[in-house]
Amino acid sequence: MVFRNVRVAVQRTKILPAWVRRADAAAARAVNARRTHPLADRFWSRVSGFADRGVLWWTIAGVLAVIGRRRVAARGLGSLLMASALTNVIAKRVFGGDRPLLADVPIGRHLPKPPITPSFPSGHSASAAAFATGIAIESPRLGAALAPAALGVAYSRLHTGAHWLSDVVGGLALGAGVAGLSALVARPGPTPLDAWAASGDDRPLPASPDGSGVFIAVNRASGTSVLRGDPVRVLERRLPLAELHLVDGDDAGDDGDPAAAVRAALAREHPPRIVGICGGDGSVAAVAHEARAAGVPLLVVPGGTFNHFARAAGAASVDLAVDALQRGEGVRVDVAELRFAGGPPITVLNTASVGLYPDFVAERERREPRWGKWPAALIAAVRVLRRSAPVTVIVEGRRALVWTLYVGVGLNDPGIPAPMQRRRLDGGVLDVRMLHAGSRVRAAGALAFGRRTSTLLRRIRLLPKRFESFTSESIEVLVRPRHGQPPGFAHDGEVSIEEPVEASARTAAPGYRTTVRIVPAALDVYRPASTNLDKQRPTAAAARSPRP
């Protein structure tokens, strides 16, 4: 024991100045002398263990990818991979150093498998700082939300006696520095307003400068997990004659269903000539179905968490949507119809899918009332990645075992298995992607990245190549039940669970038949004309500048 203490002191003397060694010793004594509850010791041990090999950060990146923030996730993971390589391949070999003696650490804090690699710098701390800083570069709010988790992982290395204070500080500095340098190599992505789509031909629609003849359902339960101004105030100020109908998606009946509220308004003796929806993608798709049936144009006011369709259409903010309504500017868009076993059609605006993503959405919605959206999403991602099984599907008569089957409305980004944001509003095709079964971890990674990052990782064999894509005007899918349960089919962020149907008896084996077909030019939607979008599109410098 004495010999080891001498060896540690000598080795660290070669690397660090005396004042750093004294600070390390003082910090270790202070942490080890604190009396903590066994549950607290177990908590910090599990935090440290969950961060082993970046599992915590890969899980969070998977959540971000599933919810449509692929570029943010790719920046965080790219920074993490660079910091991890620099720490473990170079820094630890150059600086090294022995770790604290476990004899000085309370036994209840010991990790199940004490690390044996060189001590300086802390790889856990470097990865945590790199990931959180990388996320902050793309999204300052998300980065701020992750900062406590990164600092918690760093502290867990002190609490469990795995590292000295200087190791942790050095790791944090290295990780943050690597992420900062990455911003010089690959500049942060544009703001959502700079990513407006302008596909589809401009089309004049009925104008309403003051909101007369306009009925807008506002889903107050949408978008509660993001910070933003109240869209109702903008609508009341700019459209004083519009009828705003506030609904709460948590209630039953017409008061909790935007589509039912719109349907009731359209059934009046004097129905509105324009209907609108302020809510998330699920609410927008439901109201779009009613607008299609009535043959009236649709005003989409972004009021959800991600607003995929509003951004694709070009109405990325409340003011942009109102501008288009007041000027009578719009576009005619394609939609898809989803049918379960010959049942009534469901209007789809973005994507329909089966596999990992519906599993994730169903698990998140089950936990969201108790935990809130973001914590529920994290818990759901962990459970789905650990427990989900591939799905057997028969696509146009061809059998396949897949992790996911996505059917996008219109063309999406090429080269990725998860089309979440349509790039065209017209074109008359479905964009089908199938990620075939293989490693669960690789499947999650494949769904997590954008096109460029996925291509690079596939070349170095970190991601699977087993996904295929094709376009079609319609597709028929037979989905086999898993574990005796009906499979979920997600559409625009909502999950439908099919009930057992007699139609499945007509197949050679039991299953649930789903058809998706494109309906070209099916819906008129308000959005600023392309010339006005170009005028209002922020420059690259403005997109990166802080907002007041």
PDB file of C-alpha atoms in Angstrom, residues 64 114 116 135 290 317 329 343 401 509 533:
ATOM      1  CA  LEU A  64     -33.231  14.018 -30.744  1.00  0.00           C
ATOM      2  CA  PRO A 114     -12.876  -0.135 -11.346  1.00  0.00           C
ATOM      3  CA  ILE A 116      -7.632   0.462 -15.175  1.00  0.00           C
ATOM      4  CA  ILE A 135     -25.623  20.312 -28.844  1.00  0.00           C
ATOM      5  CA  GLU A 290     -61.924  17.811 -42.622  1.00  0.00           C
ATOM      6  CA  SER A 317     -44.139  31.154 -37.952  1.00  0.00           C
ATOM      7  CA  GLU A 329     -51.264  33.334 -51.161  1.00  0.00           C
ATOM      8  CA  GLY A 343     -61.533   0.992 -43.152  1.00  0.00           C
ATOM      9  CA  LEU A 401     -38.010  -8.502 -41.372  1.00  0.00           C
ATOM     10  CA  ALA A 509     -51.101 -15.988 -42.428  1.00  0.00           C
ATOM     11  CA  LEU A 533     -40.371  33.787 -48.933  1.00  0.00           C
TER      12      LEU A 533
END
